[in-house]
Structures are given as structure tokens and as C-alpha cells.
Short mmCIF file of C-alpha atoms in Angstrom, two decimals:
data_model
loop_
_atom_site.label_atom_id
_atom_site.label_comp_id
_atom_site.label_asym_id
_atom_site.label_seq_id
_atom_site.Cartn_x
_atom_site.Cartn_y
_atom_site.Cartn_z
CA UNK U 5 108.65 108.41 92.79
CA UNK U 6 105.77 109.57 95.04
CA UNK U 7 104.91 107.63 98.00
CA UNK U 8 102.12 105.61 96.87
CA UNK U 9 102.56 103.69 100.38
CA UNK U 10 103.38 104.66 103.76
CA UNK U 11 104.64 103.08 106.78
CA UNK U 12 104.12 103.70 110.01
CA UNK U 13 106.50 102.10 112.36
CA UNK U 14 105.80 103.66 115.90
CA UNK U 15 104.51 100.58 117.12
CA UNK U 16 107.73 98.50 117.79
CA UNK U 17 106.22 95.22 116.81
CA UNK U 18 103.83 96.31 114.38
CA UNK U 19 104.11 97.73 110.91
CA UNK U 20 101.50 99.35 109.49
CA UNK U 21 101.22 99.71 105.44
CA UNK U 22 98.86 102.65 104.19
CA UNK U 23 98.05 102.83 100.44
CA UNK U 24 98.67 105.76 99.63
CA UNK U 25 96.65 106.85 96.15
CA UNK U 26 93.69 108.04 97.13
CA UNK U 27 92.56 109.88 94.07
CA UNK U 28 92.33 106.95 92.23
CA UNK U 29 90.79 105.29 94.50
CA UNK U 30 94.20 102.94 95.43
CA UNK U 31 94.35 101.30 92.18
CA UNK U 32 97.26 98.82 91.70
CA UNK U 33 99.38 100.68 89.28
CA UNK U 34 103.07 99.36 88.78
CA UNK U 35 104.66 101.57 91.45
CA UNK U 36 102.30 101.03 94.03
CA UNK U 37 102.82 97.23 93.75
CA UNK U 38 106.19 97.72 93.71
CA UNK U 39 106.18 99.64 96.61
CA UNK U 40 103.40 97.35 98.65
CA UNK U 41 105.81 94.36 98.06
CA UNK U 42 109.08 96.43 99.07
CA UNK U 43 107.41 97.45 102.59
CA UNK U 44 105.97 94.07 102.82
CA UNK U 45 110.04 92.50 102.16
CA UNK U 46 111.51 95.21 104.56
CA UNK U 47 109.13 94.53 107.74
CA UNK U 48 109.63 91.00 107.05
CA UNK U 49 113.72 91.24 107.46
CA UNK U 50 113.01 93.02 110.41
CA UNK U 51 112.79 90.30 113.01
CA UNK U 52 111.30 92.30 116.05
CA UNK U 53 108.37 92.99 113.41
CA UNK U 54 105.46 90.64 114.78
CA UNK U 55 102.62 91.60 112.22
CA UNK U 56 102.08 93.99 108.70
CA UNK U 57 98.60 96.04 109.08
CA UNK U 58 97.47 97.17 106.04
CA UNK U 59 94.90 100.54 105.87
CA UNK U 60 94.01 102.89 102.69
CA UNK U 61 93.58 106.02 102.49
CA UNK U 62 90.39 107.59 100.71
CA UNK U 63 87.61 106.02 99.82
CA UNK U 64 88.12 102.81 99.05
CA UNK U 65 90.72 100.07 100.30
CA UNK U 66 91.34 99.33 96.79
CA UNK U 67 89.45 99.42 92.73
CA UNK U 68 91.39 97.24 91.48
CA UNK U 69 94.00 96.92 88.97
CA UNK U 70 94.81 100.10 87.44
CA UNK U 71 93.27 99.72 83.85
CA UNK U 72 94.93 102.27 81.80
CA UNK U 73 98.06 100.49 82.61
CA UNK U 74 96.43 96.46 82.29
CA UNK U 75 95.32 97.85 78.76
CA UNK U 76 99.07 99.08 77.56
CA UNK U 77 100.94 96.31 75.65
CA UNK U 78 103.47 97.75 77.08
CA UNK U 79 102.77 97.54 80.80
CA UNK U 80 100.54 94.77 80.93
CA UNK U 81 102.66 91.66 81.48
CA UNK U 82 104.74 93.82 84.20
CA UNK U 83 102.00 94.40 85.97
CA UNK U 84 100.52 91.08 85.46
CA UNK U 85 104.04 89.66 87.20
CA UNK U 86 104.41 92.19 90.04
CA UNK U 87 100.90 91.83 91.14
CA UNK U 88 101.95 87.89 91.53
CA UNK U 89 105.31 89.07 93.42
CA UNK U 90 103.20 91.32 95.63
CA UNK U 91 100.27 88.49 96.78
CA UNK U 92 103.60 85.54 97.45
CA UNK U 93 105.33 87.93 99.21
CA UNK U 94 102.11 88.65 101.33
CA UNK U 95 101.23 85.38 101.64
CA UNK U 96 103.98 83.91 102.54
CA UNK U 97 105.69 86.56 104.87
CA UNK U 98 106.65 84.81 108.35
CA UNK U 99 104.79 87.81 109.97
CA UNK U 100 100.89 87.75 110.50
CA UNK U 101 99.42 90.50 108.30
CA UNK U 102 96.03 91.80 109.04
CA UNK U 103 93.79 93.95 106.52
CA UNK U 104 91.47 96.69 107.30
CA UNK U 105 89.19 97.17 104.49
CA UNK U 106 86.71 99.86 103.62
CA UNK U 107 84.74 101.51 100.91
CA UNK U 108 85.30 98.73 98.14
CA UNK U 109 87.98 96.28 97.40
CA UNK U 110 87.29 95.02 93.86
CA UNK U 111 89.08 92.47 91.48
CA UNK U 112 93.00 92.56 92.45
CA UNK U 113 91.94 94.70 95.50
CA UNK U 114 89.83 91.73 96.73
CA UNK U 115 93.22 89.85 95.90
CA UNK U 116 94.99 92.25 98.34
CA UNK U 117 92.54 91.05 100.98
CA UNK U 118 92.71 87.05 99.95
CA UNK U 119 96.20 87.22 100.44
CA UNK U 120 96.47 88.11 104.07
CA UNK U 121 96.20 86.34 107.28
CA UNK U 122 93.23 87.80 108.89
CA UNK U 123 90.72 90.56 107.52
CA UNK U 124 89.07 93.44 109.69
CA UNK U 125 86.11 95.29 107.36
CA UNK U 126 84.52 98.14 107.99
CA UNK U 127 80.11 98.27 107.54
CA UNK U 128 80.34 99.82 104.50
CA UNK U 129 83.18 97.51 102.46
CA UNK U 130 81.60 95.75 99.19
CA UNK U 131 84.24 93.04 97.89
CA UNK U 132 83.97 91.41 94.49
CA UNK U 133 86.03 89.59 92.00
CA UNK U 134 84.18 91.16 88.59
CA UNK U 135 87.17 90.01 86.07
CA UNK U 136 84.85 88.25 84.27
CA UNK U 137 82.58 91.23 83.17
CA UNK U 138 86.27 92.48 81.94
CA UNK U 139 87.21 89.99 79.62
CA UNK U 140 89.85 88.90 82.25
CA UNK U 141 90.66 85.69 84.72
CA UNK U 142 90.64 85.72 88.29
CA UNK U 143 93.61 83.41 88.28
CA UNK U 144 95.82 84.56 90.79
CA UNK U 145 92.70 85.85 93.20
CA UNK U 146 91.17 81.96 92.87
CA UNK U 147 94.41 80.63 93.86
CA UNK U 148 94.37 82.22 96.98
CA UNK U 149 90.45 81.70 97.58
CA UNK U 150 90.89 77.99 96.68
CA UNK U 151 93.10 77.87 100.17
CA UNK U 152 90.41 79.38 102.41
CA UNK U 153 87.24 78.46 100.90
CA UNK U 154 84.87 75.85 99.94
CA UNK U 155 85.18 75.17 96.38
CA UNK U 156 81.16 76.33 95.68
CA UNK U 157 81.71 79.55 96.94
CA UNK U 158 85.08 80.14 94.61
CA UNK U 159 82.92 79.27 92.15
CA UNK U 160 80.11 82.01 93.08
CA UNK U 161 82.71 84.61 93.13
CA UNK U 162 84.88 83.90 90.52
CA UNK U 163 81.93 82.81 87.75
CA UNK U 164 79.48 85.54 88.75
CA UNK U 165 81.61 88.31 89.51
CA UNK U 166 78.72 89.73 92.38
CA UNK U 167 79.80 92.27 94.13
CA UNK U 168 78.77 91.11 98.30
CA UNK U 169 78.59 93.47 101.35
CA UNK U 170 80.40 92.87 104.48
CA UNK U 171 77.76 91.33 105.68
CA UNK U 172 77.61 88.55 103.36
CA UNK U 173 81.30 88.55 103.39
CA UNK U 174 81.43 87.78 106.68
CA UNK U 175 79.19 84.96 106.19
CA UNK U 176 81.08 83.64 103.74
CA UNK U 177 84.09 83.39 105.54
CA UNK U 178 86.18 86.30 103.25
CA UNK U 179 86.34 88.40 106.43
CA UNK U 180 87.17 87.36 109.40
CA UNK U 181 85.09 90.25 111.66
CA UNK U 182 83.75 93.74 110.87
CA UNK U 183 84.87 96.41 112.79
CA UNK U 184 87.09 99.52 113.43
CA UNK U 185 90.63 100.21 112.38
CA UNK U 186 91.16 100.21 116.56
CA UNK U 187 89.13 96.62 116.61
CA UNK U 188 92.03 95.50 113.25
CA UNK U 189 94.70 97.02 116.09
CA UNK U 190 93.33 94.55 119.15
CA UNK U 191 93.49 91.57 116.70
CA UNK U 192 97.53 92.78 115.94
CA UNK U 193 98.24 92.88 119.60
CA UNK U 194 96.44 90.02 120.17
CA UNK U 195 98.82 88.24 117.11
CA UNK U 196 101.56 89.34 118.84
CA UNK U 197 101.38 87.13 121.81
CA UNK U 198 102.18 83.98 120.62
CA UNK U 199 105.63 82.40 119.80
CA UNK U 200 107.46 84.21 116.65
CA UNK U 201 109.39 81.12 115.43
CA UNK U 202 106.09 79.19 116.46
CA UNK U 203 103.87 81.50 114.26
CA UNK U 204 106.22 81.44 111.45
CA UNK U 205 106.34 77.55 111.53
CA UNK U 206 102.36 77.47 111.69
CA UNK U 207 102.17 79.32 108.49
CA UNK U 208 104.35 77.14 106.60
CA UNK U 209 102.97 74.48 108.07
CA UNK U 210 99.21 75.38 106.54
CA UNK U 211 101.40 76.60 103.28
CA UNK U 212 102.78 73.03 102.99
CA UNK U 213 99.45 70.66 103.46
CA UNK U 214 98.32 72.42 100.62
CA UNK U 215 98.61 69.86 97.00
CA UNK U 216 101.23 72.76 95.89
CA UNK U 217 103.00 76.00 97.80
CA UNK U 218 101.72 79.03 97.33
CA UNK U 219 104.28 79.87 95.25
CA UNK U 220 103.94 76.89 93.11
CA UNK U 221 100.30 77.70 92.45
CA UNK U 222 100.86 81.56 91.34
CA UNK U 223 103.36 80.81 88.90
CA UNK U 224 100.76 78.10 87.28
CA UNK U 225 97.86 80.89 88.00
CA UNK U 226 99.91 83.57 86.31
CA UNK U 227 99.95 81.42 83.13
CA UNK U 228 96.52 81.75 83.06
CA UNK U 229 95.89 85.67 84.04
CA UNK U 230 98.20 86.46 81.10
CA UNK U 231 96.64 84.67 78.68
CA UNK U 232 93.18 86.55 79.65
CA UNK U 233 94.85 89.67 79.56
CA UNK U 234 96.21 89.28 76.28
CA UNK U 235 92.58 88.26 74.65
CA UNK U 236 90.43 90.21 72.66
CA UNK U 237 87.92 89.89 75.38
CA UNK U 238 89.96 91.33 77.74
CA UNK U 239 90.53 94.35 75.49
CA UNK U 240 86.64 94.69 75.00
CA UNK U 241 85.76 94.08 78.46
CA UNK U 242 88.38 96.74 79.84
CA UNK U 243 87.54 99.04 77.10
CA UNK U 244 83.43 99.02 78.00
CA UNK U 245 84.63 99.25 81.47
CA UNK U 246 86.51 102.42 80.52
CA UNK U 247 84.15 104.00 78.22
CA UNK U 248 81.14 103.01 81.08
CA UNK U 249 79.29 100.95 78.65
CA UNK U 250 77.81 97.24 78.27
CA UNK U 251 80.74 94.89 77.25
CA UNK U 252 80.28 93.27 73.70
CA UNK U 253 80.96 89.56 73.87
CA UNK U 254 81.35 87.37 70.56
CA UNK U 255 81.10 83.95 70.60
CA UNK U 256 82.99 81.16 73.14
CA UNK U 257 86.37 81.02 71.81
CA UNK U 258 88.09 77.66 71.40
CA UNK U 259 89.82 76.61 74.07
#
């Protein structure tokens, strides 16, 4: 298996995760999931590890889901449930993780970005959740935007599908600052002065006023992304997508 991540660990307190599929432009296939949540599991069982950084290579942070693979019956639901593994396991590590975003970070990419502690963007990042010009459901993105968000501004995202610069992003609140990969490094030292156990107890403590866990609310979310995935819209929309052409839509199904 090639090493769709890579992790640096020269830092003693800080790990730092690099997606590693550049030529296609860091889309979520099945192994680099896999591997993301792996990395993720091993830094958190690692208990001088203060904070995960997470960096791309190429162009962009992330596309997306990989497509070919949503779009095979045979793949789909396993990458449906290890893109859910990958955001609980981010979001509920003890360890503060920290994103630095660039180029684009689209759909489940966007996800990647909901699901961490604190996000560092560069200028030129654009960050949208555009499942519903697919045919899909941002189910397990919206549970994670519900928790840092103001409900009208899930509902911008998540019904319009825009695509928003950093910029607005920032204004928004789904970035915490823009900046350099250096100015993503400050904020991890800075994350590693306080209290471990104290940390860890914080985020729990913000994971538990919640009406549900986390955890709780992706397994309920995943019903929902499968269901989308499995619809004839979603084979349209992914298809158009694909073939670079205006998706078809028939009339509202029944719910």
C-alpha cells in the first residue's frame, strides 16, 4: 500500500499528518481514510503527543470524496463508514488537532476541516460543502457544523452548496485565522502549554453539553449519507460531475 499519508514526528510533542495524494488532488479514497484514521489512533496512544497538525501536499488540502470509488456498489458503503470512523476519531482524539488548509477543501474535504479543533487557511483556500449539486447529503459534514455554528449559516452551506473564500470563511467562523503553515505551527506550540489531562477533559467536556456525543450523532448522520448515496440522484449528480456536465434532476422524490 503506498503511503497516501505521512508523518512527521521530529517535533516531540507534535505530530504532523501530510496527505499524501497529490495527483488527485488528496481525494478521500478508502486507503487514505484508512490511513488518516490509523495516524490519527497511533499519535493519540502516544501520550507525550500534545497536538495532530494536519498539511497536504499539492494543490489542494483536499477535493473531496474520491468519486470513482463513492459511485462503485461495491465500495460505496465502505467508504461511506470509514469516512465516519475517520471524522470520530478526529473529533474526539484527547489531543488538539490543528488544520492547515490550502488550495480547496471541498465536500468531505471541508469535513476534514469541520472535524478538527482549530483551522489555519492559507489566502488562497475556497471551502464548500457542494453534495447537493451531487445528488448526495452532507450528513456527516452538518453534524459537525451543527457543533460550531449558528444554525443559519449550516443552512447556507449545506442547502446552497457555495463554494466561500477564506475570507468569508473566516467571517463565518469555519476558520479560525489565515495564515502560514509556520503561523498553524505557533498556534501548536501555543496548544501545547496548557494542562494535557486538563485539555483532554475540556474537550469532552464541550463533547458532552452537546444534546448527543459526537459519536452518537455520526452514527444517526451516517443513516442518512447512505441513503443519499444509494439514490438515483446521487448516481446522476456524481455521474454529471464526472462527465463535467449540468446534473439532470427529476422530480422531488417522496420522502
Amino acid at each position: 500500500m503506498s503511503e497516501l499519508v505521512l508523518i512527521d514526528e521530529s517535533d516531540p510533542q507534535v505530530t504532523v499528518i501530510t496527505l499524501n495524494r497529490p495527483e488527485k488532488r488528496n481525494a478521500l479514497s478508502i486507503d487514505l481514510i484508512m490511513q488518516a484514521r490509523d495516524a490519527v489512533k497511533s499519535a493519540s496512544s502516544d501520550s507525550n503527543r500534545r497536538v495532530i497538525l494536519f498539511r497536504a501536499n499539492g494543490p489542494a488540502f483536499c477535493a473531496g470524496l474520491d468519486l470513482k470509488e463513492a459511485t462503485d456498489p461495491t465500495k460505496a458503503h465502505g467508504s461511506a463508514v470509514g469516512l465516519c470512523e475517520m471524522y470520530r476519531t478526529i473529533a474526539t482524539t484527547p489531543l488538539i488537532t490543528i488544520a492547515h488548509a490550502h488550495g480547496a477543501a471541498m465536500g468531505g474535504g471541508a469535513g476534514f476541516l469541520a472535524a478538527c479543533d482549530f483551522v489555519v487557511a492559507s489566502n488562497d483556500l475556497r471551502l464548500g460543502y457542494p453534495e447537493v449539486h451531487r445528488g448526495l447529503v452532507a450528513a456527516l459534514v452538518t453534524t459537525l457544523l451543527r457543533r460550531q455554528l449558528g444554525e443559519r449559516v449550516v443552512r447556507e452551506l449545506v442547502l446552497l452548496g457555495q463554494i466561500v473564500d477564506a475570507r468569508r470563511a473566516l467571517d463565518l467562523g469555519l476558520i479560525n485565522r489565515i495564515g502560514s503553515f509556520e503561523d498553524a505551527m505557533t498556534l501548536a506550540g501555543e496548544a501545547c502549554k496548557g494542562a494535557p489531562g486538563a485539555i483532554g477533559r475540556s474537550k469532552r467536556l464541550l463533547d458532552s453539553l452537546a444534546a448527543r456525543s459526537t459519536d452518537e450523532d455520526l452514527k444517526y448522520a451516517l443513516d442518512f449519507h447512505l441513503q443519499a448515496r444509494e439514490s438515483s440522484e446521487a448516481a446522476e449528480g456524481m455521474r454529471a460531475f464526472l462527465e463535467k456536465r449540468p446534473a439532470v434532476w427529476g422530480p422531488r422524490p417522496p420522502e
